[in-house]
Amino acid sequence: TQNPTLIQFGLRVRELRISKGMTQLELADKFQSAEATISRLEKGRLNPSLLWLIKLAKALEVEFSDLITDDIVSITNLDSPI
């Protein structure tokens, strides 16, 4: 079972990427990553580290705080494993 928080975060990344007019490949190139990694992130199959998130915000040219919305925080269950 996938983690709902990661799924919601992936949707947020996709939303930001599309709002910037970027493809997954363009974001991957800017982020110095593989397109498949961006795909996994957007599908909620990747649990990124803090440093990864900082680089992602820079690659998307958004504030770090733009990545994590209240929706994402509200669905996070403190009892679920990390």
Backbone as a printed PyTorch tensor [residue, N CA C, xyz], in Angstrom:
tensor([[[  0.8470,  -1.1880,   0.0000],
         [  0.0000,   0.0000,   0.0000],
         [  0.8830,   1.2400,   0.0000]],

        [[  0.5330,   2.1610,  -0.8710],
         [  1.3130,   3.3920,  -0.9450],
         [  0.9180,   4.3540,   0.1640]],

        [[  1.8440,   5.1690,   0.5750],
         [  1.6310,   6.1600,   1.6110],
         [  0.8430,   7.3420,   1.0400]],

        [[ -0.3070,   7.6910,   1.6320],
         [ -1.1200,   8.8000,   1.1180],
         [ -0.3820,  10.1370,   1.0950]],

        [[  0.4920,  10.3440,   2.0560],
         [  1.2590,  11.5930,   2.0940],
         [  2.1770,  11.6950,   0.8760]],

        [[  2.8420,  10.5990,   0.5480],
         [  3.7450,  10.6100,  -0.6120],
         [  2.9610,  10.7640,  -1.9150]],

        [[  1.7890,  10.1690,  -1.9760],
         [  0.9450,  10.3240,  -3.1690],
         [  0.5360,  11.7810,  -3.3230]],

        [[  0.0830,  12.3970,  -2.2400],
         [ -0.3360,  13.8000,  -2.2900],
         [  0.8440,  14.7090,  -2.6310]],

        [[  2.0110,  14.4050,  -2.0550],
         [  3.2000,  15.2070,  -2.3630],
         [  3.5630,  15.0750,  -3.8460]],

        [[  3.4920,  13.8750,  -4.3660],
         [  3.7780,  13.6630,  -5.7850],
         [  2.8490,  14.4610,  -6.6850]],

        [[  1.5760,  14.5100,  -6.3080],
         [  0.6130,  15.3080,  -7.0740],
         [  0.9690,  16.7930,  -7.0170]],

        [[  1.4620,  17.2290,  -5.8600],
         [  1.8720,  18.6350,  -5.7120],
         [  3.0730,  18.9460,  -6.6010]],

        [[  4.0320,  18.0530,  -6.6420],
         [  5.2020,  18.2490,  -7.5010],
         [  4.7610,  18.3150,  -8.9620]],

        [[  3.8760,  17.4100,  -9.3480],
         [  3.3710,  17.3990, -10.7230],
         [  2.6680,  18.7200, -11.0440]],

        [[  1.8390,  19.1920, -10.1260],
         [  1.1300,  20.4580, -10.2980],
         [  2.1090,  21.6170, -10.4970]],

        [[  3.1420,  21.6720,  -9.6680],
         [  4.1380,  22.7420,  -9.7800],
         [  4.9110,  22.6370, -11.0950]],

        [[  5.2940,  21.4070, -11.4410],
         [  6.0510,  21.1990, -12.6890],
         [  5.2370,  21.6620, -13.8910]],

        [[  3.9770,  21.2600, -13.9420],
         [  3.1190,  21.6320, -15.0660],
         [  2.8800,  23.1420, -15.0900]],

        [[  2.7220,  23.7460, -13.9140],
         [  2.5030,  25.2020, -13.8620],
         [  3.7130,  25.9730, -14.3910]],

        [[  4.8810,  25.3420, -14.3220],
         [  6.1060,  25.9530, -14.8530],
         [  6.3130,  25.6050, -16.3270]],

        [[  5.3910,  24.8160, -16.8930],
         [  5.5020,  24.4400, -18.3010],
         [  6.6260,  23.4580, -18.5750]],

        [[  6.9640,  22.6470, -17.5830],
         [  8.0820,  21.7150, -17.7140],
         [  7.5790,  20.2880, -17.9040]],

        [[  8.3030,  19.5270, -18.6900],
         [  8.0520,  18.0940, -18.7940],
         [  8.8330,  17.3940, -17.6810]],

        [[  8.5400,  16.1230, -17.4750],
         [  9.3150,  15.3600, -16.4990],
         [ 10.7840,  15.3220, -16.9070]],

        [[ 11.0360,  15.1930, -18.1960],
         [ 12.4170,  15.1360, -18.6770],
         [ 13.1370,  16.4560, -18.4140]],

        [[ 12.4620,  17.5710, -18.6530],
         [ 13.0780,  18.8790, -18.4130],
         [ 13.4000,  19.0680, -16.9300]],

        [[ 12.4770,  18.6690, -16.0680],
         [ 12.7390,  18.7720, -14.6320],
         [ 13.8850,  17.8480, -14.2300]],

        [[ 13.8840,  16.6490, -14.7610],
         [ 14.9600,  15.6980, -14.4570],
         [ 16.3130,  16.2620, -14.8790]],

        [[ 16.3800,  16.8440, -16.0530],
         [ 17.6370,  17.4280, -16.5200],
         [ 18.0870,  18.5610, -15.6050]],

        [[ 17.1540,  19.4180, -15.2340],
         [ 17.4780,  20.5490, -14.3780],
         [ 17.8780,  20.0760, -12.9770]],

        [[ 17.2760,  18.9910, -12.5530],
         [ 17.5110,  18.4240, -11.2350],
         [ 18.6920,  17.4610, -11.2290]],

        [[ 19.2310,  17.1970, -12.4140],
         [ 20.3400,  16.2420, -12.5930],
         [ 19.9320,  14.8600, -12.0720]],

        [[ 18.8170,  14.4010, -12.6050],
         [ 18.2420,  13.1350, -12.1980],
         [ 17.7010,  12.4300, -13.4320]],

        [[ 17.2400,  11.2170, -13.2640],
         [ 16.6290,  10.4760, -14.3620],
         [ 15.1380,  10.8170, -14.4400]],

        [[ 14.6040,  10.7910, -15.6430],
         [ 13.1770,  11.0390, -15.8320],
         [ 12.3440,  10.0350, -15.0210]],

        [[ 12.8140,   8.8020, -14.9450],
         [ 12.0980,   7.7640, -14.1880],
         [ 12.0100,   8.1310, -12.6990]],

        [[ 13.0110,   8.8350, -12.1800],
         [ 12.9920,   9.2630, -10.7790],
         [ 11.8900,  10.2790, -10.5490]],

        [[ 11.7440,  11.2160, -11.4710],
         [ 10.6760,  12.2160, -11.3670],
         [  9.3230,  11.5250, -11.4680]],

        [[  9.2090,  10.5690, -12.3560],
         [  7.9740,   9.8120, -12.5040],
         [  7.6210,   9.0900, -11.1980]],

        [[  8.5980,   8.4390, -10.5940],
         [  8.3780,   7.7350,  -9.3240],
         [  7.9540,   8.7090,  -8.2210]],

        [[  8.5820,   9.8790,  -8.1980],
         [  8.2420,  10.8940,  -7.2070],
         [  6.7880,  11.3320,  -7.3780]],

        [[  6.4080,  11.6300,  -8.6150],
         [  5.0590,  12.1230,  -8.8840],
         [  3.9920,  11.0520,  -8.6460]],

        [[  4.3750,   9.7920,  -8.6750],
         [  3.4320,   8.7020,  -8.4100],
         [  3.3980,   8.3150,  -6.9300]],

        [[  4.1730,   9.0100,  -6.1140],
         [  4.1850,   8.7310,  -4.6850],
         [  4.9710,   7.5010,  -4.3070]],

        [[  5.9150,   7.1300,  -5.1470],
         [  6.7170,   5.9230,  -4.9050],
         [  8.1240,   6.2350,  -4.4200]],

        [[  8.3580,   7.4810,  -4.0330],
         [  9.6810,   7.9090,  -3.6000],
         [  9.5240,   8.7730,  -2.3630]],

        [[ 10.3370,   8.5290,  -1.3550],
         [ 10.3130,   9.3080,  -0.1180],
         [ 11.5990,  10.1340,  -0.0660]],

        [[ 11.5470,  11.3690,  -0.5710],
         [ 12.7740,  12.1630,  -0.7120],
         [ 13.3050,  12.6910,   0.6180]],

        [[ 14.6120,  12.8850,   0.6520],
         [ 15.2770,  13.4520,   1.8260],
         [ 15.1290,  14.9810,   1.8160]],

        [[ 15.5120,  15.5850,   2.9020],
         [ 15.4550,  17.0430,   3.0190],
         [ 16.3120,  17.7210,   1.9520]],

        [[ 17.5360,  17.2540,   1.7690],
         [ 18.4100,  17.8630,   0.7590],
         [ 17.8340,  17.6970,  -0.6450]],

        [[ 17.2260,  16.5670,  -0.8860],
         [ 16.5860,  16.2980,  -2.1770],
         [ 15.4650,  17.3030,  -2.4010]],

        [[ 14.6650,  17.5720,  -1.3490],
         [ 13.5580,  18.5250,  -1.4490],
         [ 14.0540,  19.9490,  -1.7070]],

        [[ 15.1500,  20.3100,  -1.0830],
         [ 15.7180,  21.6480,  -1.3110],
         [ 16.1460,  21.7900,  -2.7700]],

        [[ 16.8270,  20.7620,  -3.2960],
         [ 17.2300,  20.7900,  -4.7080],
         [ 16.0150,  20.8150,  -5.6280]],

        [[ 14.9860,  20.0750,  -5.2650],
         [ 13.7670,  20.0330,  -6.0700],
         [ 13.1150,  21.4150,  -6.1340]],

        [[ 13.0230,  22.0950,  -5.0020],
         [ 12.4500,  23.4480,  -4.9720],
         [ 13.2480,  24.3880,  -5.8700]],

        [[ 14.5590,  24.2820,  -5.8170],
         [ 15.3990,  25.1310,  -6.6700],
         [ 15.1940,  24.8030,  -8.1470]],

        [[ 15.0960,  23.5120,  -8.4700],
         [ 14.9010,  23.1070,  -9.8610],
         [ 13.5440,  23.5810, -10.3850]],

        [[ 12.5390,  23.5890,  -9.5160],
         [ 11.2060,  24.0550,  -9.9070],
         [ 11.0790,  25.5760,  -9.8240]],

        [[ 12.1070,  26.2140,  -9.2530],
         [ 12.1170,  27.6670,  -9.0650],
         [ 10.9240,  28.1190,  -8.2280]],

        [[ 10.7330,  27.4020,  -7.0960],
         [  9.6940,  27.7570,  -6.1350],
         [ 10.3300,  27.8300,  -4.7510]],

        [[  9.6100,  28.4360,  -3.8270],
         [ 10.0620,  28.4540,  -2.4390],
         [  9.9110,  27.0480,  -1.8680]],

        [[ 10.7770,  26.6950,  -0.9500],
         [ 10.6980,  25.3870,  -0.3090],
         [  9.3050,  25.1630,   0.2780]],

        [[  8.7540,  26.2030,   0.8970],
         [  7.4410,  26.0920,   1.5380],
         [  6.3150,  25.8310,   0.5360]],

        [[  6.5520,  26.1040,  -0.7380],
         [  5.5400,  25.8330,  -1.7630],
         [  5.3730,  24.3370,  -2.0290]],

        [[  6.3610,  23.5510,  -1.6560],
         [  6.2960,  22.1110,  -1.9000],
         [  5.3210,  21.4070,  -0.9620]],

        [[  5.2690,  21.8600,   0.2740],
         [  4.4730,  21.1820,   1.2990],
         [  3.2400,  22.0210,   1.6060]],

        [[  2.0860,  21.5480,   1.1780],
         [  0.8330,  22.2760,   1.4090],
         [  0.1470,  21.7680,   2.6710]],

        [[ -0.8390,  22.5080,   3.1360],
         [ -1.5950,  22.0950,   4.3150],
         [ -2.2990,  20.7610,   4.0790]],

        [[ -2.7210,  20.5030,   2.8360],
         [ -3.3610,  19.2280,   2.5130],
         [ -2.4150,  18.0610,   2.8000]],

        [[ -1.1760,  18.2380,   2.4410],
         [ -0.1820,  17.1820,   2.6570],
         [  0.0330,  16.9610,   4.1470]],

        [[  0.1530,  18.0360,   4.8900],
         [  0.3790,  17.9260,   6.3270],
         [ -0.8280,  17.2950,   7.0190]],

        [[ -2.0280,  17.6870,   6.6120],
         [ -3.2300,  17.2130,   7.3040],
         [ -3.4730,  15.7150,   7.1210]],

        [[ -3.0080,  15.1200,   6.0240],
         [ -3.2580,  13.6940,   5.8320],
         [ -2.1470,  12.8170,   6.4050]],

        [[ -1.0850,  13.4270,   6.8900],
         [  0.0420,  12.6680,   7.4250],
         [ -0.3210,  12.1050,   8.7970]],

        [[ -0.1870,  10.8010,   8.9120],
         [ -0.5010,  10.0910,  10.1400],
         [  0.8090,   9.8660,  10.9110]],

        [[  0.8540,  10.3530,  12.1280],
         [  2.0730,  10.2150,  12.9270],
         [  2.3940,   8.7630,  13.2540]],

        [[  1.4140,   7.8810,  13.1610],
         [  1.6260,   6.4790,  13.4760],
         [  2.1860,   5.6680,  12.3050]],

        [[  2.1420,   6.2420,  11.0920],
         [  2.6040,   5.4800,   9.9420],
         [  4.1250,   5.4710,   9.8720]],

        [[  4.7070,   4.3660,   9.3920],
         [  6.1680,   4.2740,   9.3120],
         [  6.7460,   5.2500,   8.2950]],

        [[  7.9750,   5.6330,   8.5220],
         [  8.6640,   6.5610,   7.6210],
         [  9.4210,   5.7800,   6.5800]]])
